[in-house]
């Protein structure tokens, strides 16, 4: 007995010594500390699938915060809902030597709503804890377990934890019973270790010693440089509903069946539809009338309650309350079209996300729903949450991607419209009348199309006071006196708007000796050049392809003449094309500029070529004419 007690005491003492030193910051390699704001010392995720509709998720991590910039990583945050329970939360703070400073109590853990600020109904909640230390570096450690009832998805994993963060070790394990079917999608060069654990099979992935990666300009995601795992079930059970994710067709069948009987409308609404379209001659005209009705009489409100996050609110309910989330409003529009004898299909889409992977179906690839109306000669997509978008315009964050069409025969992958560079245009004509003192009066008219319409669309609905503020604050040319402005969308059915601005500005001329210098591009000038990045890691792209056409007509003051004007410039690249032309006659100077940018994803090694291309445009936009007095 004495021997056993002594042995227990020795083991306990050694355990205390080990725990105090394990997070000693001096044990972190110089390579991992270099340029880091935080270091993941050890992260372990374990997902144990117990049945078709239940699992346990265990998570533990230790993070060393090296300086104040890393304080944003000194927190624990985990969401849950009525289908999950979080328990066994433990949290500890350590100093630089790895000595324990504080064990946090359950009373320190906040339990609060996960409200996103715009959802009317939401049952998601969050347990969170902010760690605080008065000195750097320090280490936080926390762990918890979570029971899940209903398995629509399996947690993903990646070894990249944030820009400026290095990783000593990160592991992910998934354990399943032998009859459970699931699929993996993972990054290249990541090894899967599998083993039998009793009656179950366990898969494990590990990453070690991952140095800091910096945020890079125009990056389009982290999948191309980090190690990652995405997993999805085949059969599943959630909130009393069963389905199969084995492919997009079966996934679509589940979604279709969720909405069976959800398209019925009240009698009053049916009569309203018939009255609205009684004079319409074509299906397109009927769609436009009903879409305008939807925009004018409903509003978007997010609703996230259990299966309601996937099943649209019944159409007759939306007809009564005049609001709903993206699913509810799309389904309501579908019901209106049904009453008009026009078939349509709900579309599951990843708004501002990559295209759906055709060969890998899972629920995490989409976050939005729109509507598709396939007609005999063309197909119209409808964004049903917007009160202002023209019919058929779904925005550049929804364009050019694979999406899932829900049909009675299951899901079908289709592609949304492509807005190419020529479609996303800005056409601007500017007249600048220079006075003898160098001041000028400007008259500027711009036309914006598609994606550039979307960027400027808010100006159509702002109050005049706010419009004035935005014009003055956003103008490249200092506004001394705003004389007038106007925003119009002449045809509400197309994504095109016009902008007219008239104002006075102070001197545009710079004097040098007896000469006067005038920068000829006064309206759409590239003001910065992205920094070069050596050994870049991420792919890059411009947000969208576009085409800008500018023409500026200068009228010179009496007694001034053009002494020098630049030669025409043409720049051609795989990233886009640029041209600038200069002409003068009598007291007129005409400057024309065209810039087209391609919407493509480029590999990291191309980035510095892109910087050089941008630099040439920057320099061309600064070219000056030299004026002299007669």
PDB file of C-alpha atoms in Angstrom, residues 261-517:
ATOM      1  CA  UNK A 261     -47.126  20.606 -50.536  1.00  0.00           C
ATOM      2  CA  UNK A 262     -45.354  23.891 -49.880  1.00  0.00           C
ATOM      3  CA  UNK A 263     -46.528  25.737 -53.012  1.00  0.00           C
ATOM      4  CA  UNK A 264     -50.198  26.235 -52.151  1.00  0.00           C
ATOM      5  CA  UNK A 265     -51.480  29.811 -52.201  1.00  0.00           C
ATOM      6  CA  UNK A 266     -54.501  31.391 -50.492  1.00  0.00           C
ATOM      7  CA  UNK A 267     -57.534  31.953 -52.714  1.00  0.00           C
ATOM      8  CA  UNK A 268     -57.075  35.724 -52.509  1.00  0.00           C
ATOM      9  CA  UNK A 269     -53.497  35.453 -53.789  1.00  0.00           C
ATOM     10  CA  UNK A 270     -54.577  33.206 -56.666  1.00  0.00           C
ATOM     11  CA  UNK A 271     -57.143  35.780 -57.722  1.00  0.00           C
ATOM     12  CA  UNK A 272     -54.507  38.507 -57.423  1.00  0.00           C
ATOM     13  CA  UNK A 273     -52.166  36.613 -59.755  1.00  0.00           C
ATOM     14  CA  UNK A 274     -54.857  36.217 -62.390  1.00  0.00           C
ATOM     15  CA  UNK A 275     -55.700  39.902 -62.195  1.00  0.00           C
ATOM     16  CA  UNK A 276     -52.040  40.974 -62.436  1.00  0.00           C
ATOM     17  CA  UNK A 277     -51.288  38.972 -65.582  1.00  0.00           C
ATOM     18  CA  UNK A 278     -54.640  39.253 -67.368  1.00  0.00           C
ATOM     19  CA  UNK A 279     -53.235  41.559 -70.059  1.00  0.00           C
ATOM     20  CA  UNK A 280     -49.790  39.934 -70.351  1.00  0.00           C
ATOM     21  CA  UNK A 281     -49.045  38.547 -73.812  1.00  0.00           C
ATOM     22  CA  UNK A 282     -45.927  36.421 -73.235  1.00  0.00           C
ATOM     23  CA  UNK A 283     -44.428  34.249 -70.469  1.00  0.00           C
ATOM     24  CA  UNK A 284     -41.589  36.772 -70.079  1.00  0.00           C
ATOM     25  CA  UNK A 285     -44.098  39.553 -69.487  1.00  0.00           C
ATOM     26  CA  UNK A 286     -45.908  37.452 -66.878  1.00  0.00           C
ATOM     27  CA  UNK A 287     -42.646  36.692 -65.104  1.00  0.00           C
ATOM     28  CA  UNK A 288     -41.715  40.380 -65.045  1.00  0.00           C
ATOM     29  CA  UNK A 289     -45.114  41.407 -63.615  1.00  0.00           C
ATOM     30  CA  UNK A 290     -45.025  38.780 -60.862  1.00  0.00           C
ATOM     31  CA  UNK A 291     -41.364  39.452 -60.039  1.00  0.00           C
ATOM     32  CA  UNK A 292     -42.123  43.163 -59.663  1.00  0.00           C
ATOM     33  CA  UNK A 293     -45.027  42.240 -57.390  1.00  0.00           C
ATOM     34  CA  UNK A 294     -42.694  40.102 -55.270  1.00  0.00           C
ATOM     35  CA  UNK A 295     -40.144  42.925 -54.966  1.00  0.00           C
ATOM     36  CA  UNK A 296     -42.714  45.557 -54.055  1.00  0.00           C
ATOM     37  CA  UNK A 297     -44.652  43.498 -51.524  1.00  0.00           C
ATOM     38  CA  UNK A 298     -42.176  41.281 -49.680  1.00  0.00           C
ATOM     39  CA  UNK A 299     -38.945  41.737 -47.759  1.00  0.00           C
ATOM     40  CA  UNK A 300     -36.065  39.484 -46.831  1.00  0.00           C
ATOM     41  CA  UNK A 301     -35.870  38.216 -43.246  1.00  0.00           C
ATOM     42  CA  UNK A 302     -33.535  35.371 -42.280  1.00  0.00           C
ATOM     43  CA  UNK A 303     -35.098  32.397 -40.490  1.00  0.00           C
ATOM     44  CA  UNK A 304     -32.839  29.618 -39.161  1.00  0.00           C
ATOM     45  CA  UNK A 305     -34.728  27.014 -37.128  1.00  0.00           C
ATOM     46  CA  UNK A 306     -33.753  23.335 -37.366  1.00  0.00           C
ATOM     47  CA  UNK A 307     -34.959  21.752 -40.579  1.00  0.00           C
ATOM     48  CA  UNK A 308     -36.390  25.183 -41.415  1.00  0.00           C
ATOM     49  CA  UNK A 309     -32.878  26.129 -42.387  1.00  0.00           C
ATOM     50  CA  UNK A 310     -33.402  23.831 -45.391  1.00  0.00           C
ATOM     51  CA  UNK A 311     -37.180  23.625 -45.885  1.00  0.00           C
ATOM     52  CA  UNK A 312     -38.826  26.772 -47.301  1.00  0.00           C
ATOM     53  CA  UNK A 313     -41.611  28.407 -45.317  1.00  0.00           C
ATOM     54  CA  UNK A 314     -44.952  27.524 -46.887  1.00  0.00           C
ATOM     55  CA  UNK A 315     -46.001  29.821 -49.712  1.00  0.00           C
ATOM     56  CA  UNK A 316     -49.402  30.552 -48.127  1.00  0.00           C
ATOM     57  CA  UNK A 317     -47.602  31.711 -44.972  1.00  0.00           C
ATOM     58  CA  UNK A 318     -45.401  34.132 -46.948  1.00  0.00           C
ATOM     59  CA  UNK A 319     -48.541  35.439 -48.657  1.00  0.00           C
ATOM     60  CA  UNK A 320     -49.914  36.316 -45.211  1.00  0.00           C
ATOM     61  CA  UNK A 321     -46.834  37.891 -43.587  1.00  0.00           C
ATOM     62  CA  UNK A 322     -45.047  39.269 -46.708  1.00  0.00           C
ATOM     63  CA  UNK A 323     -41.556  38.283 -45.582  1.00  0.00           C
ATOM     64  CA  UNK A 324     -39.246  35.272 -45.603  1.00  0.00           C
ATOM     65  CA  UNK A 325     -35.706  34.057 -46.054  1.00  0.00           C
ATOM     66  CA  UNK A 326     -34.116  33.245 -49.421  1.00  0.00           C
ATOM     67  CA  UNK A 327     -35.779  29.814 -49.536  1.00  0.00           C
ATOM     68  CA  UNK A 328     -39.202  31.139 -48.563  1.00  0.00           C
ATOM     69  CA  UNK A 329     -39.194  34.013 -51.060  1.00  0.00           C
ATOM     70  CA  UNK A 330     -37.879  31.835 -53.894  1.00  0.00           C
ATOM     71  CA  UNK A 331     -40.529  29.229 -53.145  1.00  0.00           C
ATOM     72  CA  UNK A 332     -43.225  31.926 -52.960  1.00  0.00           C
ATOM     73  CA  UNK A 333     -42.188  33.244 -56.362  1.00  0.00           C
ATOM     74  CA  UNK A 334     -42.309  29.666 -57.641  1.00  0.00           C
ATOM     75  CA  UNK A 335     -45.884  29.375 -56.342  1.00  0.00           C
ATOM     76  CA  UNK A 336     -46.895  32.638 -58.061  1.00  0.00           C
ATOM     77  CA  UNK A 337     -45.478  31.364 -61.345  1.00  0.00           C
ATOM     78  CA  UNK A 338     -47.234  28.024 -60.914  1.00  0.00           C
ATOM     79  CA  UNK A 339     -50.531  29.874 -60.652  1.00  0.00           C
ATOM     80  CA  UNK A 340     -49.656  31.667 -63.899  1.00  0.00           C
ATOM     81  CA  UNK A 341     -48.966  28.333 -65.611  1.00  0.00           C
ATOM     82  CA  UNK A 342     -45.187  28.812 -65.711  1.00  0.00           C
ATOM     83  CA  UNK A 343     -42.920  26.058 -64.380  1.00  0.00           C
ATOM     84  CA  UNK A 344     -39.817  26.952 -62.366  1.00  0.00           C
ATOM     85  CA  UNK A 345     -37.165  25.288 -60.224  1.00  0.00           C
ATOM     86  CA  UNK A 346     -35.509  26.179 -56.941  1.00  0.00           C
ATOM     87  CA  UNK A 347     -31.729  26.599 -57.202  1.00  0.00           C
ATOM     88  CA  UNK A 348     -29.245  25.866 -54.408  1.00  0.00           C
ATOM     89  CA  UNK A 349     -26.197  28.095 -54.839  1.00  0.00           C
ATOM     90  CA  UNK A 350     -23.042  29.180 -53.040  1.00  0.00           C
ATOM     91  CA  UNK A 351     -23.274  32.978 -52.975  1.00  0.00           C
ATOM     92  CA  UNK A 352     -19.722  34.348 -53.199  1.00  0.00           C
ATOM     93  CA  UNK A 353     -18.479  30.757 -52.945  1.00  0.00           C
ATOM     94  CA  UNK A 354     -16.788  28.480 -55.509  1.00  0.00           C
ATOM     95  CA  UNK A 355     -18.832  26.396 -57.926  1.00  0.00           C
ATOM     96  CA  UNK A 356     -20.355  23.205 -56.602  1.00  0.00           C
ATOM     97  CA  UNK A 357     -17.957  20.308 -57.036  1.00  0.00           C
ATOM     98  CA  UNK A 358     -19.700  18.161 -59.656  1.00  0.00           C
ATOM     99  CA  UNK A 359     -18.151  14.952 -58.327  1.00  0.00           C
ATOM    100  CA  UNK A 360     -18.527  15.591 -54.599  1.00  0.00           C
ATOM    101  CA  UNK A 361     -21.907  16.374 -53.046  1.00  0.00           C
ATOM    102  CA  UNK A 362     -22.114  17.898 -49.574  1.00  0.00           C
ATOM    103  CA  UNK A 363     -24.199  20.436 -47.756  1.00  0.00           C
ATOM    104  CA  UNK A 364     -21.409  22.893 -46.956  1.00  0.00           C
ATOM    105  CA  UNK A 365     -20.878  24.042 -50.533  1.00  0.00           C
ATOM    106  CA  UNK A 366     -23.982  26.256 -50.706  1.00  0.00           C
ATOM    107  CA  UNK A 367     -25.477  29.026 -48.587  1.00  0.00           C
ATOM    108  CA  UNK A 368     -28.283  30.541 -50.662  1.00  0.00           C
ATOM    109  CA  UNK A 369     -31.351  29.809 -52.804  1.00  0.00           C
ATOM    110  CA  UNK A 370     -32.611  31.520 -55.951  1.00  0.00           C
ATOM    111  CA  UNK A 371     -35.144  30.550 -58.645  1.00  0.00           C
ATOM    112  CA  UNK A 372     -34.724  29.388 -62.230  1.00  0.00           C
ATOM    113  CA  UNK A 373     -37.401  29.735 -64.920  1.00  0.00           C
ATOM    114  CA  UNK A 374     -36.536  27.564 -67.942  1.00  0.00           C
ATOM    115  CA  UNK A 375     -38.387  28.882 -70.991  1.00  0.00           C
ATOM    116  CA  UNK A 376     -38.409  27.433 -74.478  1.00  0.00           C
ATOM    117  CA  UNK A 377     -35.742  29.728 -75.894  1.00  0.00           C
ATOM    118  CA  UNK A 378     -33.863  30.919 -72.813  1.00  0.00           C
ATOM    119  CA  UNK A 379     -33.577  30.557 -69.054  1.00  0.00           C
ATOM    120  CA  UNK A 380     -34.151  33.299 -66.502  1.00  0.00           C
ATOM    121  CA  UNK A 381     -32.622  33.243 -63.023  1.00  0.00           C
ATOM    122  CA  UNK A 382     -34.329  35.295 -60.315  1.00  0.00           C
ATOM    123  CA  UNK A 383     -32.733  36.708 -57.149  1.00  0.00           C
ATOM    124  CA  UNK A 384     -35.845  36.785 -54.964  1.00  0.00           C
ATOM    125  CA  UNK A 385     -34.337  38.498 -51.898  1.00  0.00           C
ATOM    126  CA  UNK A 386     -33.604  41.805 -53.643  1.00  0.00           C
ATOM    127  CA  UNK A 387     -36.185  44.562 -53.909  1.00  0.00           C
ATOM    128  CA  UNK A 388     -34.180  46.410 -56.584  1.00  0.00           C
ATOM    129  CA  UNK A 389     -32.394  43.940 -58.900  1.00  0.00           C
ATOM    130  CA  UNK A 390     -33.747  43.805 -62.462  1.00  0.00           C
ATOM    131  CA  UNK A 391     -35.400  40.556 -63.483  1.00  0.00           C
ATOM    132  CA  UNK A 392     -32.764  38.047 -64.544  1.00  0.00           C
ATOM    133  CA  UNK A 393     -29.823  39.813 -62.901  1.00  0.00           C
ATOM    134  CA  UNK A 394     -28.401  37.714 -60.053  1.00  0.00           C
ATOM    135  CA  UNK A 395     -25.195  39.648 -59.268  1.00  0.00           C
ATOM    136  CA  UNK A 396     -21.566  38.798 -59.906  1.00  0.00           C
ATOM    137  CA  UNK A 397     -21.313  36.807 -56.635  1.00  0.00           C
ATOM    138  CA  UNK A 398     -23.867  34.347 -58.058  1.00  0.00           C
ATOM    139  CA  UNK A 399     -22.719  34.325 -61.670  1.00  0.00           C
ATOM    140  CA  UNK A 400     -20.622  31.821 -63.625  1.00  0.00           C
ATOM    141  CA  UNK A 401     -20.800  28.854 -61.260  1.00  0.00           C
ATOM    142  CA  UNK A 402     -22.213  25.351 -60.973  1.00  0.00           C
ATOM    143  CA  UNK A 403     -25.439  25.275 -58.963  1.00  0.00           C
ATOM    144  CA  UNK A 404     -28.022  22.635 -58.057  1.00  0.00           C
ATOM    145  CA  UNK A 405     -31.434  22.720 -59.720  1.00  0.00           C
ATOM    146  CA  UNK A 406     -34.144  20.983 -57.682  1.00  0.00           C
ATOM    147  CA  UNK A 407     -36.502  18.929 -59.848  1.00  0.00           C
ATOM    148  CA  UNK A 408     -39.103  16.238 -59.223  1.00  0.00           C
ATOM    149  CA  UNK A 409     -36.499  13.754 -60.517  1.00  0.00           C
ATOM    150  CA  UNK A 410     -33.814  14.931 -58.107  1.00  0.00           C
ATOM    151  CA  UNK A 411     -30.960  17.379 -58.270  1.00  0.00           C
ATOM    152  CA  UNK A 412     -29.334  18.494 -61.518  1.00  0.00           C
ATOM    153  CA  UNK A 413     -26.159  20.558 -61.913  1.00  0.00           C
ATOM    154  CA  UNK A 414     -26.631  23.644 -64.104  1.00  0.00           C
ATOM    155  CA  UNK A 415     -24.536  26.773 -64.669  1.00  0.00           C
ATOM    156  CA  UNK A 416     -25.521  30.361 -63.921  1.00  0.00           C
ATOM    157  CA  UNK A 417     -25.115  33.204 -66.458  1.00  0.00           C
ATOM    158  CA  UNK A 418     -21.643  34.539 -67.202  1.00  0.00           C
ATOM    159  CA  UNK A 419     -21.045  38.280 -67.055  1.00  0.00           C
ATOM    160  CA  UNK A 420     -17.844  38.714 -69.016  1.00  0.00           C
ATOM    161  CA  UNK A 421     -15.571  41.740 -69.051  1.00  0.00           C
ATOM    162  CA  UNK A 422     -17.478  43.499 -71.834  1.00  0.00           C
ATOM    163  CA  UNK A 423     -20.758  43.055 -69.932  1.00  0.00           C
ATOM    164  CA  UNK A 424     -19.396  44.656 -66.738  1.00  0.00           C
ATOM    165  CA  UNK A 425     -18.754  48.059 -68.203  1.00  0.00           C
ATOM    166  CA  UNK A 426     -18.300  51.654 -67.220  1.00  0.00           C
ATOM    167  CA  UNK A 427     -18.573  54.163 -70.073  1.00  0.00           C
ATOM    168  CA  UNK A 428     -17.802  57.749 -69.097  1.00  0.00           C
ATOM    169  CA  UNK A 429     -17.633  61.008 -71.030  1.00  0.00           C
ATOM    170  CA  UNK A 430     -16.297  64.087 -69.294  1.00  0.00           C
ATOM    171  CA  UNK A 431     -16.098  67.698 -70.357  1.00  0.00           C
ATOM    172  CA  UNK A 432     -13.570  69.895 -68.516  1.00  0.00           C
ATOM    173  CA  UNK A 433     -13.461  73.633 -69.155  1.00  0.00           C
ATOM    174  CA  UNK A 434     -10.274  75.149 -67.720  1.00  0.00           C
ATOM    175  CA  UNK A 435     -10.147  78.732 -66.496  1.00  0.00           C
ATOM    176  CA  UNK A 436      -7.073  80.979 -66.655  1.00  0.00           C
ATOM    177  CA  UNK A 437      -6.368  80.472 -62.958  1.00  0.00           C
ATOM    178  CA  UNK A 438      -6.281  76.700 -63.464  1.00  0.00           C
ATOM    179  CA  UNK A 439      -9.657  76.006 -61.873  1.00  0.00           C
ATOM    180  CA  UNK A 440     -12.180  74.085 -63.914  1.00  0.00           C
ATOM    181  CA  UNK A 441     -15.821  73.270 -64.428  1.00  0.00           C
ATOM    182  CA  UNK A 442     -16.589  69.599 -65.030  1.00  0.00           C
ATOM    183  CA  UNK A 443     -19.544  67.821 -66.550  1.00  0.00           C
ATOM    184  CA  UNK A 444     -19.370  64.033 -66.213  1.00  0.00           C
ATOM    185  CA  UNK A 445     -21.793  61.383 -67.498  1.00  0.00           C
ATOM    186  CA  UNK A 446     -21.276  57.684 -66.743  1.00  0.00           C
ATOM    187  CA  UNK A 447     -23.122  54.517 -67.705  1.00  0.00           C
ATOM    188  CA  UNK A 448     -22.695  51.405 -65.525  1.00  0.00           C
ATOM    189  CA  UNK A 449     -23.605  47.884 -66.638  1.00  0.00           C
ATOM    190  CA  UNK A 450     -24.028  44.552 -64.826  1.00  0.00           C
ATOM    191  CA  UNK A 451     -21.355  44.133 -62.129  1.00  0.00           C
ATOM    192  CA  UNK A 452     -20.506  47.847 -62.235  1.00  0.00           C
ATOM    193  CA  UNK A 453     -24.239  48.593 -62.033  1.00  0.00           C
ATOM    194  CA  UNK A 454     -24.281  46.438 -58.905  1.00  0.00           C
ATOM    195  CA  UNK A 455     -21.371  48.375 -57.381  1.00  0.00           C
ATOM    196  CA  UNK A 456     -23.148  51.696 -57.875  1.00  0.00           C
ATOM    197  CA  UNK A 457     -26.768  50.571 -57.494  1.00  0.00           C
ATOM    198  CA  UNK A 458     -27.123  51.887 -53.941  1.00  0.00           C
ATOM    199  CA  UNK A 459     -26.864  55.476 -55.258  1.00  0.00           C
ATOM    200  CA  UNK A 460     -30.294  55.019 -56.848  1.00  0.00           C
ATOM    201  CA  UNK A 461     -32.027  54.598 -53.471  1.00  0.00           C
ATOM    202  CA  UNK A 462     -29.987  56.858 -51.169  1.00  0.00           C
ATOM    203  CA  UNK A 463     -31.371  60.098 -49.806  1.00  0.00           C
ATOM    204  CA  UNK A 464     -30.013  63.238 -51.567  1.00  0.00           C
ATOM    205  CA  UNK A 465     -27.935  64.279 -48.539  1.00  0.00           C
ATOM    206  CA  UNK A 466     -26.188  60.911 -48.500  1.00  0.00           C
ATOM    207  CA  UNK A 467     -25.718  61.003 -52.260  1.00  0.00           C
ATOM    208  CA  UNK A 468     -23.925  64.360 -51.972  1.00  0.00           C
ATOM    209  CA  UNK A 469     -21.610  63.000 -49.277  1.00  0.00           C
ATOM    210  CA  UNK A 470     -20.658  59.990 -51.356  1.00  0.00           C
ATOM    211  CA  UNK A 471     -20.022  62.058 -54.473  1.00  0.00           C
ATOM    212  CA  UNK A 472     -17.772  64.513 -52.641  1.00  0.00           C
ATOM    213  CA  UNK A 473     -15.908  61.875 -50.633  1.00  0.00           C
ATOM    214  CA  UNK A 474     -15.526  59.468 -53.547  1.00  0.00           C
ATOM    215  CA  UNK A 475     -14.398  61.829 -56.276  1.00  0.00           C
ATOM    216  CA  UNK A 476     -10.795  61.547 -57.474  1.00  0.00           C
ATOM    217  CA  UNK A 477     -11.004  65.224 -58.410  1.00  0.00           C
ATOM    218  CA  UNK A 478     -11.496  67.519 -55.385  1.00  0.00           C
ATOM    219  CA  UNK A 479     -15.021  68.959 -55.437  1.00  0.00           C
ATOM    220  CA  UNK A 480     -14.957  72.683 -54.632  1.00  0.00           C
ATOM    221  CA  UNK A 481     -18.639  73.206 -55.437  1.00  0.00           C
ATOM    222  CA  UNK A 482     -21.175  70.559 -56.384  1.00  0.00           C
ATOM    223  CA  UNK A 483     -23.476  72.113 -58.997  1.00  0.00           C
ATOM    224  CA  UNK A 484     -25.819  69.208 -59.707  1.00  0.00           C
ATOM    225  CA  UNK A 485     -26.153  65.450 -59.982  1.00  0.00           C
ATOM    226  CA  UNK A 486     -28.629  62.812 -61.137  1.00  0.00           C
ATOM    227  CA  UNK A 487     -28.901  59.016 -60.939  1.00  0.00           C
ATOM    228  CA  UNK A 488     -31.304  57.087 -63.143  1.00  0.00           C
ATOM    229  CA  UNK A 489     -32.184  53.555 -64.125  1.00  0.00           C
ATOM    230  CA  UNK A 490     -34.119  54.310 -67.289  1.00  0.00           C
ATOM    231  CA  UNK A 491     -35.247  50.713 -67.814  1.00  0.00           C
ATOM    232  CA  UNK A 492     -35.994  48.859 -64.580  1.00  0.00           C
ATOM    233  CA  UNK A 493     -35.782  45.560 -66.459  1.00  0.00           C
ATOM    234  CA  UNK A 494     -32.046  45.777 -67.245  1.00  0.00           C
ATOM    235  CA  UNK A 495     -28.983  46.235 -64.979  1.00  0.00           C
ATOM    236  CA  UNK A 496     -27.892  49.587 -66.428  1.00  0.00           C
ATOM    237  CA  UNK A 497     -27.814  52.956 -64.686  1.00  0.00           C
ATOM    238  CA  UNK A 498     -26.583  56.451 -65.506  1.00  0.00           C
ATOM    239  CA  UNK A 499     -24.814  59.022 -63.378  1.00  0.00           C
ATOM    240  CA  UNK A 500     -24.537  62.723 -64.208  1.00  0.00           C
ATOM    241  CA  UNK A 501     -22.383  65.027 -62.048  1.00  0.00           C
ATOM    242  CA  UNK A 502     -21.515  68.696 -62.528  1.00  0.00           C
ATOM    243  CA  UNK A 503     -19.082  70.479 -60.242  1.00  0.00           C
ATOM    244  CA  UNK A 504     -16.307  73.006 -59.943  1.00  0.00           C
ATOM    245  CA  UNK A 505     -12.799  72.188 -58.795  1.00  0.00           C
ATOM    246  CA  UNK A 506      -9.704  74.159 -57.847  1.00  0.00           C
ATOM    247  CA  UNK A 507      -6.606  74.276 -60.010  1.00  0.00           C
ATOM    248  CA  UNK A 508      -5.872  71.221 -62.162  1.00  0.00           C
ATOM    249  CA  UNK A 509      -2.714  72.860 -63.511  1.00  0.00           C
ATOM    250  CA  UNK A 510       0.712  72.673 -61.897  1.00  0.00           C
ATOM    251  CA  UNK A 511       3.119  75.481 -62.780  1.00  0.00           C
ATOM    252  CA  UNK A 512       6.825  74.920 -63.400  1.00  0.00           C
ATOM    253  CA  UNK A 513       8.700  78.003 -64.586  1.00  0.00           C
ATOM    254  CA  UNK A 514       6.707  79.394 -67.491  1.00  0.00           C
ATOM    255  CA  UNK A 515       5.058  76.045 -68.256  1.00  0.00           C
ATOM    256  CA  UNK A 516       1.843  74.458 -67.001  1.00  0.00           C
ATOM    257  CA  UNK A 517       1.433  70.709 -66.462  1.00  0.00           C
TER     258      UNK A 517
END
